[in-house]
Each structure stands twice: as C-alpha cells, then as structure tokens.
Coordinates of C-alpha atoms in Angstrom, one line a residue:
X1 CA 75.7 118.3 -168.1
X2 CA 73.6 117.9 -165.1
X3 CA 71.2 115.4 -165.3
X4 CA 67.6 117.1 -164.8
X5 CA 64.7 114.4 -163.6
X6 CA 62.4 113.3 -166.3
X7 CA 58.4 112.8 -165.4
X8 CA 59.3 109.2 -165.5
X9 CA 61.4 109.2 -163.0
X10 CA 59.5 111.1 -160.4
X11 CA 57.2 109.1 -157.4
X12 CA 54.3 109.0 -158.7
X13 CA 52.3 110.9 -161.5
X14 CA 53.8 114.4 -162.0
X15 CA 52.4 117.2 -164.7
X16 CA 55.4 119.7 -164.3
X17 CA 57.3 120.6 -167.3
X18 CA 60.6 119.1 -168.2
X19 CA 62.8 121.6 -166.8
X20 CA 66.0 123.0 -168.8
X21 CA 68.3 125.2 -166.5
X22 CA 70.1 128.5 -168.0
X23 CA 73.2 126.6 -168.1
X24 CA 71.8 124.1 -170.6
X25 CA 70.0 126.6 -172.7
X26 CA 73.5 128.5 -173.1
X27 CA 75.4 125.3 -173.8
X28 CA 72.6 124.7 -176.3
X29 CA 72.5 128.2 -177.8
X30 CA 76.8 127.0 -178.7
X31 CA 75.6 124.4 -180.6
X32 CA 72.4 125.9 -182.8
X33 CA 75.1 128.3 -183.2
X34 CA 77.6 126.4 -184.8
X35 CA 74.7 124.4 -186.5
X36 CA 73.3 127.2 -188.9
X37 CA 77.2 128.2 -189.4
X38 CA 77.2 124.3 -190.6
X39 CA 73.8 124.4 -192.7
X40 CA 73.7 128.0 -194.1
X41 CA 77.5 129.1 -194.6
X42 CA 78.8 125.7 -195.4
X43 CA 75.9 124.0 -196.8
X44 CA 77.1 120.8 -194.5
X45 CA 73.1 119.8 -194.0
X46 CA 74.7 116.2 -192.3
X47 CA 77.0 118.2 -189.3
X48 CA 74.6 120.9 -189.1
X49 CA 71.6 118.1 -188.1
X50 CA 74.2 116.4 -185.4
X51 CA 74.5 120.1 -184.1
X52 CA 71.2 120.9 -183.4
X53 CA 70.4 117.0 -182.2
X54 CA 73.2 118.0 -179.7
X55 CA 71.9 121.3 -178.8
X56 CA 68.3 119.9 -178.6
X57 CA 69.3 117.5 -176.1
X58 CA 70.8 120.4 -173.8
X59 CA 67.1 122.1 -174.5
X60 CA 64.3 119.5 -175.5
X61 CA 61.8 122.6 -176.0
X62 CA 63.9 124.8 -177.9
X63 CA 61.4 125.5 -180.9
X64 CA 62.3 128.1 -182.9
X65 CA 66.5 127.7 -182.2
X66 CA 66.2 123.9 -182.7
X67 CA 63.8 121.6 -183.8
X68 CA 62.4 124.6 -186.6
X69 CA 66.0 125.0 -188.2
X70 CA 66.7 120.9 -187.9
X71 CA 63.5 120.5 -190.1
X72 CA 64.7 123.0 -192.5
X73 CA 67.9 121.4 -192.8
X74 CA 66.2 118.0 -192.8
X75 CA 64.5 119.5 -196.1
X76 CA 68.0 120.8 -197.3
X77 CA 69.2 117.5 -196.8
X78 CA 66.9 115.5 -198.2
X79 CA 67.1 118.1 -201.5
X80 CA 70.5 117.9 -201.8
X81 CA 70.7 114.0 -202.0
X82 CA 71.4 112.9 -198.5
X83 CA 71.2 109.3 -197.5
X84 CA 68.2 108.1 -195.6
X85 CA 68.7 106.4 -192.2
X86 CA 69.8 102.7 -192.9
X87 CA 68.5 99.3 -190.9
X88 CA 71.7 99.9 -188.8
X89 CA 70.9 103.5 -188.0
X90 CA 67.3 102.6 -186.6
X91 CA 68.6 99.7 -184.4
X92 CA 72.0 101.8 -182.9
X93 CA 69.2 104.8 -182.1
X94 CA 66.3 103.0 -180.4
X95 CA 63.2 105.6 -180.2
X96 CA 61.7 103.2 -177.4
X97 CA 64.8 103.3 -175.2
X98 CA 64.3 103.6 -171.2
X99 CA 65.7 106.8 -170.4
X100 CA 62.9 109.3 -172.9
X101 CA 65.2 112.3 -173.5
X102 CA 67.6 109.0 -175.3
X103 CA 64.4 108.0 -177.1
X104 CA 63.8 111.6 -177.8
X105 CA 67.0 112.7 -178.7
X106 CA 67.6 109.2 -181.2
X107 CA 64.1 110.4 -182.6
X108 CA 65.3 113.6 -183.7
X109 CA 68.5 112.6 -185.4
X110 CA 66.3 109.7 -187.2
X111 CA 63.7 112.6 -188.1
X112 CA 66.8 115.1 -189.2
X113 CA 67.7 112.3 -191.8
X114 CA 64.3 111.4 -193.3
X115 CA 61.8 114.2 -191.8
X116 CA 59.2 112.7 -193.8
X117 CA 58.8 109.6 -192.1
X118 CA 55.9 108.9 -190.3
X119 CA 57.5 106.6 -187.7
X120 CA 60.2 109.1 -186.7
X121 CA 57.6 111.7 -186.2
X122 CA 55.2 109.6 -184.5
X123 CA 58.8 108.7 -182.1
X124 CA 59.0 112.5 -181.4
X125 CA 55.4 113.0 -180.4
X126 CA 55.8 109.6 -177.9
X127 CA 58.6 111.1 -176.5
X128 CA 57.9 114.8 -176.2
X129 CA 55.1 113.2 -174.2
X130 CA 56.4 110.9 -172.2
X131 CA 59.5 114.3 -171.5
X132 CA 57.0 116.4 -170.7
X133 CA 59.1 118.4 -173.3
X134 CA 55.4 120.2 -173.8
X135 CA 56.7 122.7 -176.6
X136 CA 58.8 120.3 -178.3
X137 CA 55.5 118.1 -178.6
X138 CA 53.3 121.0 -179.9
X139 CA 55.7 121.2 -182.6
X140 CA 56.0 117.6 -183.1
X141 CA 52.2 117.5 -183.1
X142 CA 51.7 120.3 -185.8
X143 CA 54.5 118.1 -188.3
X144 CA 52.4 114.9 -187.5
X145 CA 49.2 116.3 -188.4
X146 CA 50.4 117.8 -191.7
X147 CA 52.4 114.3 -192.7
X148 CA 48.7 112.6 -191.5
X149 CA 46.7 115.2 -193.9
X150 CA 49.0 114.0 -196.5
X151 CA 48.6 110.5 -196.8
X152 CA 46.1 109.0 -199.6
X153 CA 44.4 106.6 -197.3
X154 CA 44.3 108.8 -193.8
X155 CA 45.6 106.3 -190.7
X156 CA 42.4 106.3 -188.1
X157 CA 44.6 104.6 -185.7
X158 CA 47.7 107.0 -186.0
X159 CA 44.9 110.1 -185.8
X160 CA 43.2 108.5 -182.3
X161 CA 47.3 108.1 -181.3
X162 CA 47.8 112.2 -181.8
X163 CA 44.9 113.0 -180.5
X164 CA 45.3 111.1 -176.9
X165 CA 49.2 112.4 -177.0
X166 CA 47.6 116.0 -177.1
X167 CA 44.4 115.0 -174.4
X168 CA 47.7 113.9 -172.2
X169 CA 49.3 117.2 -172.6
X170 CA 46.2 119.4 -171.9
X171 CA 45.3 117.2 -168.6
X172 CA 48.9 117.7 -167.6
X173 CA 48.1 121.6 -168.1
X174 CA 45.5 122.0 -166.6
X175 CA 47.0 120.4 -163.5
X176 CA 49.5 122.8 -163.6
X177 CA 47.0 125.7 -163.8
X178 CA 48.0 126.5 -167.6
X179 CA 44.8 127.0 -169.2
X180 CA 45.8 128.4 -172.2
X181 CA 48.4 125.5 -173.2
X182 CA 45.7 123.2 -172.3
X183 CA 43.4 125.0 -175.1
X184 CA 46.1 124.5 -177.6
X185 CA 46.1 121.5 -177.2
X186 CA 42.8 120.4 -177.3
X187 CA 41.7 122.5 -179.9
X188 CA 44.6 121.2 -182.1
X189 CA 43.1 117.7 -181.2
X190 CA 39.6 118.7 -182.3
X191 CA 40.9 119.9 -185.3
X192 CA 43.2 117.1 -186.4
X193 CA 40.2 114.5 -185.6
X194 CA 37.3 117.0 -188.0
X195 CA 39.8 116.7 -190.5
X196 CA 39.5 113.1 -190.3
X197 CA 36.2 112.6 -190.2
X198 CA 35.8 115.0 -193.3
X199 CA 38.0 112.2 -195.1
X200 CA 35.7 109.4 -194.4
X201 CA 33.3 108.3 -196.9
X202 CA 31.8 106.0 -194.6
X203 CA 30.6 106.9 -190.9
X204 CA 32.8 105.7 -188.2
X205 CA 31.1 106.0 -184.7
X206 CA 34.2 105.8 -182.5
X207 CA 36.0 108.5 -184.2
X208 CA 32.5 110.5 -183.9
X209 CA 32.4 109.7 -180.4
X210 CA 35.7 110.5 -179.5
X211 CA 35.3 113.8 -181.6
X212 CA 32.5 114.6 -179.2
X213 CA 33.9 113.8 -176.1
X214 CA 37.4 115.9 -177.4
X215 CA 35.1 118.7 -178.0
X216 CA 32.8 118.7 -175.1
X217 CA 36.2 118.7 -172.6
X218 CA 37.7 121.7 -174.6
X219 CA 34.1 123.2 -174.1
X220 CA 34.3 122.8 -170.4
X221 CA 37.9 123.9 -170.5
X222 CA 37.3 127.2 -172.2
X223 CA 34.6 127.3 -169.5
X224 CA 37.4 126.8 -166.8
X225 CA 35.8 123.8 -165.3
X226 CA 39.0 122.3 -164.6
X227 CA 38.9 122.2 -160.8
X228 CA 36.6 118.9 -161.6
X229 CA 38.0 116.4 -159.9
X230 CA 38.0 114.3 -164.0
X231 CA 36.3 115.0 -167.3
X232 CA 33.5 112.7 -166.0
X233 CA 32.5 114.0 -162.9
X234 CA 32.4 117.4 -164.5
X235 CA 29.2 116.3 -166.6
X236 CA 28.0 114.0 -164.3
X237 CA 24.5 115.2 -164.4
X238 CA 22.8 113.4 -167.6
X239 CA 20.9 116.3 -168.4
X240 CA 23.9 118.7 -168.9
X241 CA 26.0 116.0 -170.7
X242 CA 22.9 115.4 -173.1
X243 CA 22.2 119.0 -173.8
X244 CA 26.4 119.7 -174.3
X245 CA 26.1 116.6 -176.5
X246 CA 23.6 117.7 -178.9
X247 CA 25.4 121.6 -179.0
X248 CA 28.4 120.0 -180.0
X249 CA 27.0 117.3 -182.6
X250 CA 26.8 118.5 -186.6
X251 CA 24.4 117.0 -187.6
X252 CA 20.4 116.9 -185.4
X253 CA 16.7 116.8 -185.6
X254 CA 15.4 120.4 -186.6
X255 CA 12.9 119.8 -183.6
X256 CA 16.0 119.6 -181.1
X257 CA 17.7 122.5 -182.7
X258 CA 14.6 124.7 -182.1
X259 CA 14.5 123.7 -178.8
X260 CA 18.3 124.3 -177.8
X261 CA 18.2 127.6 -179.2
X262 CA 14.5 128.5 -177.1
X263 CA 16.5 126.9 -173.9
X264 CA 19.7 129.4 -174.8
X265 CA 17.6 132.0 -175.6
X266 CA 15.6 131.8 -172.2
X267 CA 19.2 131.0 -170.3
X268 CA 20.7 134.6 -172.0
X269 CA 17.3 136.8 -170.9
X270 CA 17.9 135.5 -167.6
X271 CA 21.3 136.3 -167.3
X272 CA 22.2 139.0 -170.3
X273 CA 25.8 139.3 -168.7
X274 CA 26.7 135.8 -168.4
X275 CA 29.3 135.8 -171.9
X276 CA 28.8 131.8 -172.0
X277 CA 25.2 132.4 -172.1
X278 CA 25.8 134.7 -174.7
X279 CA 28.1 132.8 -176.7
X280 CA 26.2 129.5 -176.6
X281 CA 22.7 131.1 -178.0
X282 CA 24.6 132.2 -181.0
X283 CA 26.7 129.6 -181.3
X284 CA 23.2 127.9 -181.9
X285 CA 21.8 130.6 -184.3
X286 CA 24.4 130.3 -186.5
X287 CA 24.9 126.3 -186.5
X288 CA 22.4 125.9 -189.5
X289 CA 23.8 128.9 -191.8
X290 CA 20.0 130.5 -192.0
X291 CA 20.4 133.9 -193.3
X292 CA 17.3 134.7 -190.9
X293 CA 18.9 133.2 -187.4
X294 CA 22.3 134.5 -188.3
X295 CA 20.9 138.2 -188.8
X296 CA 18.9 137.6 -185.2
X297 CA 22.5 136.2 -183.9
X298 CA 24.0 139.9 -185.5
X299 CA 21.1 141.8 -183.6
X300 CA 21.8 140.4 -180.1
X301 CA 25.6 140.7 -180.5
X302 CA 25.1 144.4 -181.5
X303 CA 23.1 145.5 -178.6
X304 CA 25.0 143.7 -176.3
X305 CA 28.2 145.7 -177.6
X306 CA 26.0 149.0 -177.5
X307 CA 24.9 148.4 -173.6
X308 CA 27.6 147.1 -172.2
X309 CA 30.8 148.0 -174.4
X310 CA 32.5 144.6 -174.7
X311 CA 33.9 145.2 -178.3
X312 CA 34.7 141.0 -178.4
X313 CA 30.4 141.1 -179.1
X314 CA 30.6 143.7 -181.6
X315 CA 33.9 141.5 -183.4
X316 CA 31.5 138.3 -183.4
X317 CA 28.9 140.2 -185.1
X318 CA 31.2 141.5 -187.9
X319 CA 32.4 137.7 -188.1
X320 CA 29.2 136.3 -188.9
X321 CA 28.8 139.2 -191.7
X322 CA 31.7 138.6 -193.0
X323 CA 30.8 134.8 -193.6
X324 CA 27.1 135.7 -194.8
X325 CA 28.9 137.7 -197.5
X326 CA 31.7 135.1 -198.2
X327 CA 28.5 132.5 -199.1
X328 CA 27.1 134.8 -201.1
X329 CA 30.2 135.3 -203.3
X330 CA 30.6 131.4 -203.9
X331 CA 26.9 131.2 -204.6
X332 CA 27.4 134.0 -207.6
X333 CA 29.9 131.9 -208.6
X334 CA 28.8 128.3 -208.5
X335 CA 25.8 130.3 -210.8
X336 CA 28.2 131.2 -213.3
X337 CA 26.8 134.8 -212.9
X338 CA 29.2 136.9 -213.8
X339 CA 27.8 140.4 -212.9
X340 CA 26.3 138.8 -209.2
X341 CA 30.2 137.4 -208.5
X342 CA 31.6 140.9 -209.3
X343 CA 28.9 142.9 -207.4
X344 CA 29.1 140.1 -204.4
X345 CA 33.0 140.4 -203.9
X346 CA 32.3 144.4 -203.9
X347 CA 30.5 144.2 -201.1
X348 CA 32.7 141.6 -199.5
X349 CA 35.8 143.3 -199.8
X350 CA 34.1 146.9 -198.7
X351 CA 32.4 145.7 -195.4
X352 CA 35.9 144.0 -194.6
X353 CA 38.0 146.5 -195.3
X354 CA 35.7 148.6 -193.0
X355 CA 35.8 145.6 -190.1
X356 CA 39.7 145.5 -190.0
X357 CA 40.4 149.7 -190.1
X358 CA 37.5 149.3 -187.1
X359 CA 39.9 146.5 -185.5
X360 CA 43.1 148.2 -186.3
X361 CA 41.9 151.3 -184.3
X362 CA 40.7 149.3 -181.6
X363 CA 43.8 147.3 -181.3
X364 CA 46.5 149.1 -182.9
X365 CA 49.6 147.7 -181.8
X366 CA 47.8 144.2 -183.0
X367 CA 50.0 143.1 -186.0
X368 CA 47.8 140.5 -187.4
X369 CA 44.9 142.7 -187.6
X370 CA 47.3 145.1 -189.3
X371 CA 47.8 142.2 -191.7
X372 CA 44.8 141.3 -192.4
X373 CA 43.4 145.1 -193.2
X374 CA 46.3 145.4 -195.4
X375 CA 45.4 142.3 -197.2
X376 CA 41.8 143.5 -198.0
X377 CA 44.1 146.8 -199.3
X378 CA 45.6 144.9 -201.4
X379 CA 42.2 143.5 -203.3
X380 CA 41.3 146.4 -203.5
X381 CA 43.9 148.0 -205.5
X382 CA 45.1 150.3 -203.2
X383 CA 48.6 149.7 -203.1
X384 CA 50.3 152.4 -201.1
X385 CA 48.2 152.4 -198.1
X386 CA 48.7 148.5 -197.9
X387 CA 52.9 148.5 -198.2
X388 CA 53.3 150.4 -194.9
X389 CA 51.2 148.0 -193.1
X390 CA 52.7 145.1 -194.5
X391 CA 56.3 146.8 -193.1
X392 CA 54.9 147.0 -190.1
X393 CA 53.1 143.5 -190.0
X394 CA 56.3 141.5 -190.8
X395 CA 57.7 142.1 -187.4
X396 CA 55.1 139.3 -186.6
X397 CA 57.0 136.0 -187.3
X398 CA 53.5 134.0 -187.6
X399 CA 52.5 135.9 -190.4
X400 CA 56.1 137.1 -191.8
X401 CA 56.2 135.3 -194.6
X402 CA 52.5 136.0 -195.7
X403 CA 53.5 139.8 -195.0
X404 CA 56.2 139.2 -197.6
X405 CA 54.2 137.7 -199.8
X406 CA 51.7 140.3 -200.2
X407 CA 54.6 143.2 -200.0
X408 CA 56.3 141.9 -202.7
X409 CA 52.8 141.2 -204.8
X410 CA 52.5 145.4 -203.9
X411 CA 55.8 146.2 -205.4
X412 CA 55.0 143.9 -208.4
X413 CA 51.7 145.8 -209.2
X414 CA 53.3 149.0 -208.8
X415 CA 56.0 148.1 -211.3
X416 CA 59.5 148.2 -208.9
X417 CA 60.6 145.0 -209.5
X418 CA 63.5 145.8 -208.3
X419 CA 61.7 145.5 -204.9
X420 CA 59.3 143.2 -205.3
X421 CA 62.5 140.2 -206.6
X422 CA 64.3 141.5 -203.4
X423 CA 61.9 141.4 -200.7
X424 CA 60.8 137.8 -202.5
X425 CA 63.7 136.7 -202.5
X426 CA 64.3 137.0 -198.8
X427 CA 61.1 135.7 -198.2
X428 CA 62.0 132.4 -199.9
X429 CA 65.2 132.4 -198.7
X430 CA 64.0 132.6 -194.7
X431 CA 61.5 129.5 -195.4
X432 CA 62.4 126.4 -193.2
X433 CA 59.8 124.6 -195.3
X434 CA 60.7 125.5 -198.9
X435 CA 57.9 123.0 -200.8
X436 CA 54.7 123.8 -199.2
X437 CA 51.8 126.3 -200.5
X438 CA 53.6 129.6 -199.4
X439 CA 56.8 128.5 -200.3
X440 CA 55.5 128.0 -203.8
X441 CA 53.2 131.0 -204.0
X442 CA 56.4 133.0 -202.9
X443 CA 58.6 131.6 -206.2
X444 CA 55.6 131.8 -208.1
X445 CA 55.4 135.9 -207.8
X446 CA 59.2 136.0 -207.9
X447 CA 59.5 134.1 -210.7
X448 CA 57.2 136.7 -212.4
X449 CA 58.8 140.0 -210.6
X450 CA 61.6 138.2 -212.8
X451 CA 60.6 137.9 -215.5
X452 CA 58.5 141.5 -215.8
X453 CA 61.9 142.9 -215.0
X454 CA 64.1 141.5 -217.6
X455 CA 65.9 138.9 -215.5
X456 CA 65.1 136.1 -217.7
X457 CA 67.8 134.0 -216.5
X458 CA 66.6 134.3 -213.0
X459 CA 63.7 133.8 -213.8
X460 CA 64.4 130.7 -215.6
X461 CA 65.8 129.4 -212.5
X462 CA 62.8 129.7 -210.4
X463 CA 60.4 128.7 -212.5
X464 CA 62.3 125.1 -213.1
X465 CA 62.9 124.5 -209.2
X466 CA 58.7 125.3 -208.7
X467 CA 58.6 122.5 -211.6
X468 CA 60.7 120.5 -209.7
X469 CA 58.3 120.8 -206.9
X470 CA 55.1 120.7 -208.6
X471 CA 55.3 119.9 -212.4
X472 CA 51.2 121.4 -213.1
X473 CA 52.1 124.5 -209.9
X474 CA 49.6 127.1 -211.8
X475 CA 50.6 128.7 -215.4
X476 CA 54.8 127.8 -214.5
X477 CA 55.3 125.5 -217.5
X478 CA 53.5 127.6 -220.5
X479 CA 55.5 130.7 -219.0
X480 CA 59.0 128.6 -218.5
X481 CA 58.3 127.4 -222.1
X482 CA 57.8 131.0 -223.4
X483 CA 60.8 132.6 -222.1
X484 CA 63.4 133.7 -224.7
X485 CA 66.6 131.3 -225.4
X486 CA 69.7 132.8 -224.3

C-alpha cells in the first residue's frame, strides 16, 4: 500500500483531510467483505475484528463499512464471551506510537476487543485527530460521549478533552472552507459540555466558561464569520462580545433580558430581512418560556412568512407551538388531572399532525418529515395511513430502525403478527448496538407480537435476552413469568 502523508508529517500546520486513494478504499472494501462473511456467516467475532482493523487501516474514514460493523462485532464479541485485551496486548499495540495511523489502527483493534473502554475510545478520538481522519473522529466522538453520559461520576477532565478534540476539528474545517463539518462539530461539543453541566450539583465556572466561549464560536460560525483571522479577533469589540455573552448565558437579570430583547427588537425593525436579526429577537422571546413573549415570537415569525414567503419562518413558529403545547401536557400531568392530560395531548397530537402533513407537502421527498408525520399517525390510531409512510421512511438509514419500530408497533395494533414479528425481527437483527434503548424497545414489541401470536416459545426467548439486558426493562418479567410451560 502506498504510503499517503499524514498532517503530522506535513511542513508546517495543514487542515486538509487525511486522504484515502480509490485503490485503498477497494483494497479495504476486500477486507470489510471478508469481515462480515467472518462475523455474520461464521459467527468468528475475533477474525472478523482483525478484518475490519485491516480494512480500516487501508480507509481510516470508512464509517458505515468499518468502524460501524467493528463496534457491532465488538458487542458480539464481548456477548459471546470473548477475552478482553491482556497487559501484553496494550504494551505490543501502543495507542501513543509516532506514526498516528499505527496509533490509530492499534486503537481500533484494542477498542474491537473491549469497546467499552474508556481509554481505547479516548485512543481513537486522539488519533482520528491527530489523522485528520475527520469522519472516523465524528464517530469516535459520538461513542465517547455516550460511554462519558454513562458513567456514575461524569469525568470533567475527559469532557474538556472531547470537546477541544472536536474545537480542533471544526477550526481545521473551517480552514478548509467546510462550514457545515465545522457545525457538526461544534454543536456536538456544545452538546456534550450542557450535558455536563446539567450533571453537576455544584457550579463549576471553567466548564461554564468554556461552554460559553464553545457556544459563542459556533454562534459566529453559523453566522459565517470564519474569514476572522481567530475566534478572538472576531469579537474583539467588548461591546459585541458582552451582548453575545449575555444571549448565550442561561441564566440573567430580568432587567438585561428586557433590554436584549428591546435592542433585538429595534435591530429587526431596522433591518426586517436580515434572518440573524430575525432569529436572534426570538431566540430572546422564547429564552424565558413566557406564554406571552413566545406568542409575540409566533406573531413576528408568521408575518414574516406571510410577506416575504421564507417557509423556514413559518416552521420556527409551528416549533414554538408545538413546545407551548408539549408544557401544557406535562403540567396536566404533574397535576394529576386526568381530564386536562387527555384534553392537552388532543390538542398536541392534532396541531402536530397538521404541522408535519404541512411539512410533508412542502418537502415531500424529505424522509424524516415523512417519519415524523407518520409517527403522530400512529398516536393517533390511524394505522393505515401511517404504514405507507413508514415504508417509505425506512429508506432513511438515520431513522431506519425507528421506522421499524413504529411499522411493526402498526402491524401489532392491527392484529398481523405475522408482520409485525417479521419486520421486528429484521429490525433487531440489523442493530450494530443490540443493548441500547431502541434495541430494547425493538425486543420489547417483538416479544409481544410473540406472544399475541401464539409463538410462546419465541417469545420466551426474547423476553429472557431483554432480562439479560435489563432485569426491571418495563412489564418483561411479570409477562415472562406468566407465559404457559411447555
């Protein structure tokens, strides 16, 4: 194999994209070939992790050939008893080696072994980042987080490391002009460190800090400020960095809010066709979740969409409905009021039904939206209009298995179990991740489809591997016990 030039190696500092010629992604395309032949035909979860750890290191960025299917077989492995990597294992596959595809590569097999470990994750993100395998480290990022969010006492330290890895990445985007990547990013940063401080009993002003200055840059990036020569000199002027400051802070004197909004509000009248403008006066109305300034926030989005046309106004105003209504129905039931929860959800479920047909008209070759209508079908009770657009919506791999879900919860209400156990079935099957909340919902609603159809044996079956997965998983243990003894 040719050897490409890493970032590393390059004069000086260099934001491009570790490159992977057409060669190398055929030559990898051989191995994540013989790979799932290994993990799904044979059930060899070891040779089918070497596979893809060889492939991968032909094509650092191959998500969904590689690094997807090595973390499902990383599950299967770890399911079926495999042995985690030994003191000699760690020390003959340095993650800190010179060369970072090495590190990389040693990373991944280490991962593919024990892909619950923290420190083999964390060895991924490093050197994804230090690659330039940009793809590779989104992914990696998105497995850190979720391993991070898992942890009884959340790691500050390991949370300031992910979100510097992912500042990296979107700097190195913007530099090459990707705008879009470098929104990922930051926004995944942003997310990862609210989570955090949402875990924290006790205030911690660096993480606050560096929450704000996360936020502020992805601000100015969404704002495509990023011909600034650095994050600093693009709010150089004190009053502009104060007044982004107190937009982005949660928490503020109900003076300063009133005067943000009035400074918005006289900013949008100026310029009624400046979107930022636009954006940041409601952004404002809505911050303190007043019925009043929310329905002001509705009016000005609705005229704007009536006098200029830009449906993306008319979709924020339905947004802000939508979560009015959503507040009312939790009210109703933190009241206990029975008759106020049912009349609330009516009129949730109504306006959004109405919202995504709207969409779905607008946008009809939009599968999510598709989704998401046929979702509010599905509260509803009306079956048969939602199973077409469920069909339609699976073609969407990001919400497949959700489209699954719901289609085989459609069969099961309709009575064809038949259906509903195989379209289940295949759902749970094509799950890389086979313990996480889908994953269980999925066996859940097969286990039932199961059982409702008389296949109490299979049903048996799935019901004791959600047990072995979560022993309290919903009602799975009264209706396990209640089955008949064959």
């Amino acid at each position: 194999m040719a050897k490409n030039k890493t970032p590393e190696q390059q004069d000086g500092p260099d934001p491009a994209r570790y490159a992977v010629s057409d060669l190398d992604k055929a030559k990898a395309a051989k191995w994540f070939e013989r790979a799932f032949e290994f993990g799904n035909r044979d059930k060899k979860y070891d040779s089918a992790i070497e596979y893809y750890v060889q492939g991968i290191n032909f094509w650092p960025d191959a998500v969904e050939q590689g690094l997807k299917p090595l973390h499902a077989c990383a599950l299967a492995f770890r399911q079926s008893g495999g042995k985690k990597p030994g003191l000699k294992d760690t020390m003959k596959r340095s993650m800190t080696a010179k060369d970072p595809k090495e590190a990389l590569i040693n990373s991944l097999w280490l991962f593919g072994h024990e892909h619950d470990n923290l420190s083999y994750v964390e060895g991924v993100l490093k050197n994804a980042d230090r690659l330039h395998a940009e793809e590779c480290l989104m992914w990696a990022a998105g497995v850190y987080r979720k391993l991070l969010d898992d942890e009884k006492k959340p790691s500050t330290k390991r949370y300031m490391l992910l979100k510097e890895t992912l500042e990296g990445a979107a700097d190195r985007a913007v530099a090459r002009g990707e705008i879009s990547a470098a929104i990922a990013a930051l926004e995944v940063g942003v997310q990862a460190l609210s989570a955090l401080a949402h875990r924290q009993s006790v205030k911690d002003r660096e993480l606050e800090n560096a929450l704000r200055d996360l936020t502020t840059k992805l601000t100015i990036v969404r704002g495509r400020y990023q011909e600034a020569d650095s994050f600093r000199e693009s709010i150089r002027d004190e009053s502009v960095a104060k007044e982004l400051h107190d937009r982005e802070r949660l928490v503020q004197a109900e003076s300063r809010v009133d005067e943000l909004i009035a400074s918005a509000q006289r900013a949008y009248d100026a310029d009624p066709d400046d979107v930022g403008k636009l954006n940041i006066l409601i952004d404002l109305l809505c911050r303190r979740e007043r019925f009043d300034e929310e329905c002001k926030a509705i009016g000005i989005l609705v005229n704007h969409f009536k006098r200029t046309g830009k449906y993306h106004a008319k979709q924020k105003a339905d947004e802000i409905r939508m979560k009015q209504l959503r507040r009312d129905v939790r009210a109703a039931r933190d009241k206990g009021d029975a008759e106020a929860l049912r009349e609330s959800q009516v009129n949730q479920i109504k306006f959004e039904m109405a919202v995504y047909k709207d969409r779905m008209e607008q946008y009809p070759t939009d599968l999510r939206i598709k989704f998401e209508y046929a979702q509010r079908l599905f509260q509803a009770g009306r079956y048969d209009e939602a199973i077409p657009l469920l069909q339609a919506a699976r073609s969407d791999p990001k919400s497949r298995a959700s489209c699954s879900l719901y289609l085989g919860r459609c069969f099961y209400k309709k009575g064809f179990f038949p259906q509903a156990v195989s379209t289940l079935s295949a759902a749970l099957a094509e799950r890389e991740i086979q313990d996480d909340d889908t994953a269980k919902e999925i066996a859940y609603y097969l286990g039932r489809a199961q059982e409702s159809g008389g296949q109490v044996t299979d049903a048996r079956k799935t019901y004791g591997r959600l047990l072995e997965l979560d022993y309290n998983y919903r009602d799975v243990r009264q209706r396990l016990e209640s089955l008949p003894r064959q």
